[in-house]
Amino acid sequence: MGATAAPRFPEGVEATDVRLVPARESYFPQAGRSPVMACVVSFDNRLAVELPHHTACFTPQYMRAFRDDVRTALLAFTQDDAPAAVNAC
């Protein structure tokens, strides 16, 4: 995908981590082939998750259910009985 410039931030805002993941470009929405990617950002101790998608491939009902599943999974990490984090080797 090539090099990309770092994002521009307002004065006084410093990025502590930026991760970009390349994705294949062989989408074909007419045949229902399109990815759902997640854009995850944290700011002011809050987490924002955006799920950009092609509306020809995913219905609003599907995306609402997907959003609810993501929310449920993330909230599970806040529970006392959540499994401990695992470090990847």
CSV table of N, CA, C and O in Angstrom, one decimal:
chain,number,residue,atom,x,y,z
A,1,MET,N,0.8,-1.2,0.0
A,1,MET,CA,0.0,0.0,0.0
A,1,MET,C,0.9,1.2,0.0
A,1,MET,O,0.4,2.3,-0.2
A,2,GLY,N,2.1,1.1,0.3
A,2,GLY,CA,3.0,2.3,0.2
A,2,GLY,C,3.1,3.0,1.5
A,2,GLY,O,2.4,2.7,2.5
A,3,ALA,N,3.9,4.0,1.5
A,3,ALA,CA,4.1,4.9,2.7
A,3,ALA,C,3.0,5.9,2.8
A,3,ALA,O,2.4,6.3,1.8
A,4,THR,N,2.7,6.2,4.0
A,4,THR,CA,1.7,7.3,4.3
A,4,THR,C,2.2,8.2,5.4
A,4,THR,O,3.0,7.8,6.3
A,5,ALA,N,1.9,9.4,5.3
A,5,ALA,CA,2.3,10.4,6.2
A,5,ALA,C,1.6,10.2,7.5
A,5,ALA,O,0.5,9.7,7.6
A,6,ALA,N,2.2,10.6,8.6
A,6,ALA,CA,1.5,10.5,9.9
A,6,ALA,C,0.3,11.4,10.0
A,6,ALA,O,0.3,12.5,9.3
A,7,PRO,N,-0.7,11.1,10.7
A,7,PRO,CA,-1.8,12.0,10.8
A,7,PRO,C,-1.5,13.3,11.5
A,7,PRO,O,-0.5,13.3,12.3
A,8,ARG,N,-2.2,14.3,11.1
A,8,ARG,CA,-1.9,15.7,11.7
A,8,ARG,C,-2.8,15.8,12.9
A,8,ARG,O,-4.0,15.5,12.9
A,9,PHE,N,-2.2,16.3,14.0
A,9,PHE,CA,-3.0,16.4,15.3
A,9,PHE,C,-3.0,17.9,15.6
A,9,PHE,O,-2.1,18.7,15.3
A,10,PRO,N,-4.1,18.3,16.4
A,10,PRO,CA,-4.1,19.7,16.9
A,10,PRO,C,-2.9,20.0,17.8
A,10,PRO,O,-2.3,19.0,18.4
A,11,GLU,N,-2.6,21.2,17.9
A,11,GLU,CA,-1.4,21.6,18.8
A,11,GLU,C,-1.7,21.1,20.2
A,11,GLU,O,-2.8,21.2,20.7
A,12,GLY,N,-0.7,20.5,20.8
A,12,GLY,CA,-0.8,20.0,22.1
A,12,GLY,C,-1.2,18.5,22.2
A,12,GLY,O,-1.2,17.9,23.3
A,13,VAL,N,-1.6,17.9,21.1
A,13,VAL,CA,-2.0,16.5,21.1
A,13,VAL,C,-0.9,15.7,20.5
A,13,VAL,O,-0.4,16.0,19.5
A,14,GLU,N,-0.6,14.6,21.2
A,14,GLU,CA,0.5,13.8,20.8
A,14,GLU,C,0.0,12.3,20.6
A,14,GLU,O,-0.7,11.8,21.5
A,15,ALA,N,0.4,11.7,19.5
A,15,ALA,CA,0.0,10.3,19.3
A,15,ALA,C,1.0,9.4,20.0
A,15,ALA,O,2.2,9.6,19.9
A,16,THR,N,0.5,8.4,20.7
A,16,THR,CA,1.4,7.5,21.4
A,16,THR,C,1.5,6.2,20.6
A,16,THR,O,2.4,5.5,20.8
A,17,ASP,N,0.6,5.9,19.7
A,17,ASP,CA,0.7,4.7,18.9
A,17,ASP,C,-0.3,4.8,17.7
A,17,ASP,O,-1.4,5.2,17.8
A,18,VAL,N,0.2,4.4,16.6
A,18,VAL,CA,-0.6,4.4,15.3
A,18,VAL,C,-0.2,3.1,14.6
A,18,VAL,O,0.9,2.8,14.4
A,19,ARG,N,-1.2,2.3,14.3
A,19,ARG,CA,-1.0,1.0,13.6
A,19,ARG,C,-1.9,1.0,12.4
A,19,ARG,O,-3.1,1.3,12.4
A,20,LEU,N,-1.3,0.7,11.3
A,20,LEU,CA,-2.0,0.6,10.0
A,20,LEU,C,-1.9,-0.9,9.5
A,20,LEU,O,-0.8,-1.4,9.6
A,21,VAL,N,-3.0,-1.4,9.1
A,21,VAL,CA,-3.0,-2.8,8.6
A,21,VAL,C,-3.4,-2.8,7.1
A,21,VAL,O,-4.5,-2.2,6.8
A,22,PRO,N,-2.6,-3.3,6.3
A,22,PRO,CA,-3.0,-3.3,4.9
A,22,PRO,C,-4.1,-4.3,4.6
A,22,PRO,O,-4.3,-5.3,5.3
A,23,ALA,N,-5.0,-3.9,3.7
A,23,ALA,CA,-6.1,-4.7,3.3
A,23,ALA,C,-6.1,-5.0,1.8
A,23,ALA,O,-5.6,-4.1,1.0
A,24,ARG,N,-6.6,-6.1,1.4
A,24,ARG,CA,-6.7,-6.4,0.0
A,24,ARG,C,-7.6,-5.5,-0.7
A,24,ARG,O,-8.6,-5.0,-0.1
A,25,GLU,N,-7.4,-5.2,-2.0
A,25,GLU,CA,-8.2,-4.2,-2.7
A,25,GLU,C,-9.1,-5.0,-3.7
A,25,GLU,O,-9.6,-4.3,-4.6
A,26,SER,N,-9.3,-6.3,-3.6
A,26,SER,CA,-10.1,-7.0,-4.6
A,26,SER,C,-11.5,-7.1,-4.1
A,26,SER,O,-12.1,-8.2,-4.0
A,27,TYR,N,-12.2,-6.0,-3.7
A,27,TYR,CA,-13.5,-6.0,-3.3
A,27,TYR,C,-14.5,-6.1,-4.5
A,27,TYR,O,-14.2,-5.6,-5.6
A,28,PHE,N,-15.6,-6.7,-4.3
A,28,PHE,CA,-16.6,-6.8,-5.3
A,28,PHE,C,-18.0,-6.7,-4.7
A,28,PHE,O,-18.7,-7.7,-4.5
A,29,PRO,N,-18.4,-5.5,-4.3
A,29,PRO,CA,-19.6,-5.3,-3.5
A,29,PRO,C,-20.9,-5.9,-4.3
A,29,PRO,O,-21.8,-6.4,-3.7
A,30,GLN,N,-20.8,-5.9,-5.6
A,30,GLN,CA,-22.0,-6.4,-6.4
A,30,GLN,C,-22.2,-7.9,-6.1
A,30,GLN,O,-23.3,-8.4,-6.3
A,31,ALA,N,-21.1,-8.6,-5.7
A,31,ALA,CA,-21.2,-10.0,-5.4
A,31,ALA,C,-21.2,-10.2,-3.9
A,31,ALA,O,-21.1,-11.4,-3.5
A,32,GLY,N,-21.3,-9.2,-3.2
A,32,GLY,CA,-21.4,-9.3,-1.7
A,32,GLY,C,-20.0,-9.5,-1.1
A,32,GLY,O,-19.9,-10.0,0.1
A,33,ARG,N,-18.9,-9.2,-1.8
A,33,ARG,CA,-17.6,-9.3,-1.2
A,33,ARG,C,-17.0,-8.0,-0.8
A,33,ARG,O,-16.7,-7.2,-1.6
A,34,SER,N,-17.0,-7.8,0.5
A,34,SER,CA,-16.5,-6.5,1.0
A,34,SER,C,-16.1,-6.7,2.5
A,34,SER,O,-16.8,-7.4,3.2
A,35,PRO,N,-15.0,-6.2,2.9
A,35,PRO,CA,-14.6,-6.4,4.3
A,35,PRO,C,-15.4,-5.5,5.3
A,35,PRO,O,-15.9,-4.5,4.9
A,36,VAL,N,-15.4,-5.9,6.5
A,36,VAL,CA,-15.7,-5.0,7.6
A,36,VAL,C,-14.5,-4.7,8.4
A,36,VAL,O,-13.8,-5.7,8.8
A,37,MET,N,-14.0,-3.5,8.4
A,37,MET,CA,-12.8,-3.2,9.2
A,37,MET,C,-13.2,-2.4,10.4
A,37,MET,O,-14.3,-1.8,10.5
A,38,ALA,N,-12.3,-2.4,11.4
A,38,ALA,CA,-12.6,-1.6,12.6
A,38,ALA,C,-11.5,-0.5,12.7
A,38,ALA,O,-10.3,-0.8,12.5
A,39,CYS,N,-12.0,0.7,12.9
A,39,CYS,CA,-11.1,1.8,13.2
A,39,CYS,C,-11.2,2.1,14.7
A,39,CYS,O,-12.3,2.5,15.2
A,40,VAL,N,-10.2,1.8,15.5
A,40,VAL,CA,-10.3,1.9,17.0
A,40,VAL,C,-9.4,3.1,17.4
A,40,VAL,O,-8.2,3.1,17.1
A,41,VAL,N,-10.0,4.0,18.2
A,41,VAL,CA,-9.3,5.2,18.6
A,41,VAL,C,-9.6,5.4,20.1
A,41,VAL,O,-10.7,5.2,20.5
A,42,SER,N,-8.6,5.7,20.9
A,42,SER,CA,-8.9,6.1,22.3
A,42,SER,C,-8.5,7.5,22.5
A,42,SER,O,-7.5,8.0,21.9
A,43,PHE,N,-9.3,8.2,23.3
A,43,PHE,CA,-9.0,9.6,23.6
A,43,PHE,C,-9.7,9.9,24.9
A,43,PHE,O,-10.8,9.4,25.2
A,44,ASP,N,-9.1,10.7,25.7
A,44,ASP,CA,-9.7,11.1,27.0
A,44,ASP,C,-10.2,9.9,27.8
A,44,ASP,O,-11.3,10.0,28.3
A,45,ASN,N,-9.4,8.9,27.8
A,45,ASN,CA,-9.8,7.6,28.5
A,45,ASN,C,-11.1,7.0,28.0
A,45,ASN,O,-11.8,6.3,28.7
A,46,ARG,N,-11.5,7.3,26.7
A,46,ARG,CA,-12.6,6.7,26.1
A,46,ARG,C,-12.2,6.0,24.8
A,46,ARG,O,-11.2,6.3,24.2
A,47,LEU,N,-13.0,5.0,24.5
A,47,LEU,CA,-12.7,4.2,23.3
A,47,LEU,C,-13.8,4.4,22.3
A,47,LEU,O,-15.0,4.4,22.5
A,48,ALA,N,-13.3,4.6,21.0
A,48,ALA,CA,-14.3,4.8,19.9
A,48,ALA,C,-13.9,3.7,18.9
A,48,ALA,O,-12.8,3.5,18.5
A,49,VAL,N,-15.0,3.0,18.4
A,49,VAL,CA,-14.8,2.0,17.4
A,49,VAL,C,-15.7,2.3,16.3
A,49,VAL,O,-17.0,2.4,16.4
A,50,GLU,N,-15.2,2.5,15.1
A,50,GLU,CA,-16.0,2.7,13.9
A,50,GLU,C,-15.8,1.5,13.0
A,50,GLU,O,-14.8,0.8,12.9
A,51,LEU,N,-16.9,1.1,12.4
A,51,LEU,CA,-17.0,-0.1,11.5
A,51,LEU,C,-17.4,0.3,10.1
A,51,LEU,O,-18.5,0.1,9.7
A,52,PRO,N,-16.5,0.9,9.3
A,52,PRO,CA,-16.8,1.3,8.0
A,52,PRO,C,-17.1,0.0,7.1
A,52,PRO,O,-16.5,-1.0,7.3
A,53,HIS,N,-18.1,0.1,6.3
A,53,HIS,CA,-18.6,-1.0,5.5
A,53,HIS,C,-19.3,-0.6,4.3
A,53,HIS,O,-19.7,0.6,4.2
A,54,HIS,N,-19.4,-1.4,3.3
A,54,HIS,CA,-20.1,-1.2,2.1
A,54,HIS,C,-21.6,-1.6,2.2
A,54,HIS,O,-21.9,-2.7,2.5
A,55,THR,N,-22.5,-0.6,2.1
A,55,THR,CA,-23.9,-0.9,2.3
A,55,THR,C,-24.5,-1.8,1.3
A,55,THR,O,-25.6,-2.4,1.6
A,56,ALA,N,-23.9,-2.1,0.2
A,56,ALA,CA,-24.4,-3.1,-0.7
A,56,ALA,C,-24.2,-4.5,-0.2
A,56,ALA,O,-24.8,-5.5,-0.7
A,57,CYS,N,-23.3,-4.7,0.8
A,57,CYS,CA,-22.9,-6.0,1.3
A,57,CYS,C,-23.5,-6.3,2.6
A,57,CYS,O,-23.7,-7.5,2.9
A,58,PHE,N,-23.8,-5.3,3.4
A,58,PHE,CA,-24.3,-5.5,4.8
A,58,PHE,C,-25.5,-4.6,5.0
A,58,PHE,O,-25.5,-3.4,4.9
A,59,THR,N,-26.6,-5.3,5.5
A,59,THR,CA,-27.8,-4.5,5.8
A,59,THR,C,-27.7,-3.8,7.1
A,59,THR,O,-26.8,-4.1,7.9
A,60,PRO,N,-28.5,-2.8,7.3
A,60,PRO,CA,-28.5,-2.0,8.6
A,60,PRO,C,-28.7,-3.0,9.7
A,60,PRO,O,-28.1,-2.8,10.8
A,61,GLN,N,-29.6,-3.9,9.6
A,61,GLN,CA,-29.9,-4.9,10.7
A,61,GLN,C,-28.7,-5.7,11.0
A,61,GLN,O,-28.4,-5.9,12.2
A,62,TYR,N,-28.0,-6.2,10.0
A,62,TYR,CA,-26.8,-6.9,10.2
A,62,TYR,C,-25.7,-6.1,11.0
A,62,TYR,O,-25.1,-6.6,11.9
A,63,MET,N,-25.5,-4.9,10.5
A,63,MET,CA,-24.5,-4.0,11.1
A,63,MET,C,-24.9,-3.7,12.6
A,63,MET,O,-24.0,-3.5,13.4
A,64,ARG,N,-26.2,-3.5,12.9
A,64,ARG,CA,-26.6,-3.2,14.2
A,64,ARG,C,-26.3,-4.4,15.1
A,64,ARG,O,-25.8,-4.3,16.2
A,65,ALA,N,-26.6,-5.6,14.6
A,65,ALA,CA,-26.3,-6.8,15.4
A,65,ALA,C,-24.8,-7.0,15.6
A,65,ALA,O,-24.3,-7.4,16.7
A,66,PHE,N,-24.0,-6.7,14.5
A,66,PHE,CA,-22.5,-6.8,14.6
A,66,PHE,C,-22.0,-5.8,15.6
A,66,PHE,O,-21.2,-6.1,16.5
A,67,ARG,N,-22.5,-4.6,15.6
A,67,ARG,CA,-22.1,-3.5,16.6
A,67,ARG,C,-22.4,-4.0,18.0
A,67,ARG,O,-21.6,-3.9,18.9
A,68,ASP,N,-23.6,-4.6,18.2
A,68,ASP,CA,-24.0,-5.0,19.5
A,68,ASP,C,-23.1,-6.2,20.0
A,68,ASP,O,-22.7,-6.2,21.2
A,69,ASP,N,-22.7,-7.1,19.1
A,69,ASP,CA,-21.8,-8.1,19.5
A,69,ASP,C,-20.4,-7.6,19.8
A,69,ASP,O,-19.8,-8.1,20.8
A,70,VAL,N,-19.9,-6.6,19.1
A,70,VAL,CA,-18.6,-6.0,19.4
A,70,VAL,C,-18.7,-5.3,20.8
A,70,VAL,O,-17.8,-5.5,21.6
A,71,ARG,N,-19.8,-4.6,21.0
A,71,ARG,CA,-20.0,-3.9,22.3
A,71,ARG,C,-20.0,-4.9,23.5
A,71,ARG,O,-19.4,-4.7,24.5
A,72,THR,N,-20.8,-6.0,23.3
A,72,THR,CA,-20.9,-7.0,24.3
A,72,THR,C,-19.5,-7.6,24.6
A,72,THR,O,-19.1,-7.8,25.8
A,73,ALA,N,-18.7,-7.9,23.6
A,73,ALA,CA,-17.4,-8.5,23.7
A,73,ALA,C,-16.5,-7.5,24.4
A,73,ALA,O,-15.7,-8.0,25.3
A,74,LEU,N,-16.5,-6.3,24.1
A,74,LEU,CA,-15.6,-5.3,24.8
A,74,LEU,C,-16.0,-5.1,26.2
A,74,LEU,O,-15.2,-5.0,27.1
A,75,LEU,N,-17.3,-5.0,26.5
A,75,LEU,CA,-17.8,-4.9,27.9
A,75,LEU,C,-17.4,-6.1,28.7
A,75,LEU,O,-17.2,-5.9,30.0
A,76,ALA,N,-17.3,-7.2,28.1
A,76,ALA,CA,-16.9,-8.4,28.9
A,76,ALA,C,-15.5,-8.3,29.5
A,76,ALA,O,-15.3,-8.8,30.6
A,77,PHE,N,-14.7,-7.5,28.9
A,77,PHE,CA,-13.4,-7.2,29.5
A,77,PHE,C,-13.4,-6.4,30.8
A,77,PHE,O,-12.5,-6.4,31.5
A,78,THR,N,-14.5,-5.7,31.0
A,78,THR,CA,-14.7,-4.9,32.2
A,78,THR,C,-15.2,-5.7,33.4
A,78,THR,O,-15.3,-5.2,34.5
A,79,GLN,N,-15.6,-7.0,33.2
A,79,GLN,CA,-16.2,-7.8,34.2
A,79,GLN,C,-15.1,-8.4,35.0
A,79,GLN,O,-14.0,-8.7,34.5
A,80,ASP,N,-15.3,-8.7,36.3
A,80,ASP,CA,-14.3,-9.3,37.2
A,80,ASP,C,-13.9,-10.7,36.7
A,80,ASP,O,-12.8,-11.2,36.9
A,81,ASP,N,-14.9,-11.4,36.0
A,81,ASP,CA,-14.6,-12.8,35.6
A,81,ASP,C,-14.0,-12.9,34.2
A,81,ASP,O,-13.9,-13.9,33.6
A,82,ALA,N,-13.6,-11.7,33.7
A,82,ALA,CA,-13.0,-11.7,32.3
A,82,ALA,C,-11.7,-12.4,32.4
A,82,ALA,O,-10.9,-12.4,33.3
A,83,PRO,N,-11.3,-13.2,31.3
A,83,PRO,CA,-10.0,-13.9,31.3
A,83,PRO,C,-8.9,-12.9,31.3
A,83,PRO,O,-9.0,-11.8,30.8
A,84,ALA,N,-7.8,-13.3,31.8
A,84,ALA,CA,-6.6,-12.4,31.8
A,84,ALA,C,-6.0,-12.2,30.4
A,84,ALA,O,-6.2,-13.1,29.6
A,85,ALA,N,-5.4,-11.1,30.2
A,85,ALA,CA,-4.8,-10.8,28.9
A,85,ALA,C,-3.7,-11.8,28.6
A,85,ALA,O,-3.0,-12.2,29.6
A,86,VAL,N,-3.5,-12.1,27.4
A,86,VAL,CA,-2.4,-13.0,27.0
A,86,VAL,C,-1.5,-12.2,26.1
A,86,VAL,O,-1.9,-11.6,25.1
A,87,ASN,N,-0.2,-12.3,26.4
A,87,ASN,CA,0.8,-11.6,25.5
A,87,ASN,C,1.2,-12.5,24.4
A,87,ASN,O,1.5,-13.7,24.5
A,88,ALA,N,1.2,-11.9,23.2
A,88,ALA,CA,1.6,-12.7,22.0
A,88,ALA,C,3.1,-12.8,21.9
A,88,ALA,O,3.8,-11.9,22.2
A,89,CYS,N,3.6,-14.0,21.6
A,89,CYS,CA,5.1,-14.1,21.5
A,89,CYS,C,5.5,-13.9,20.1
A,89,CYS,O,4.9,-14.1,19.1
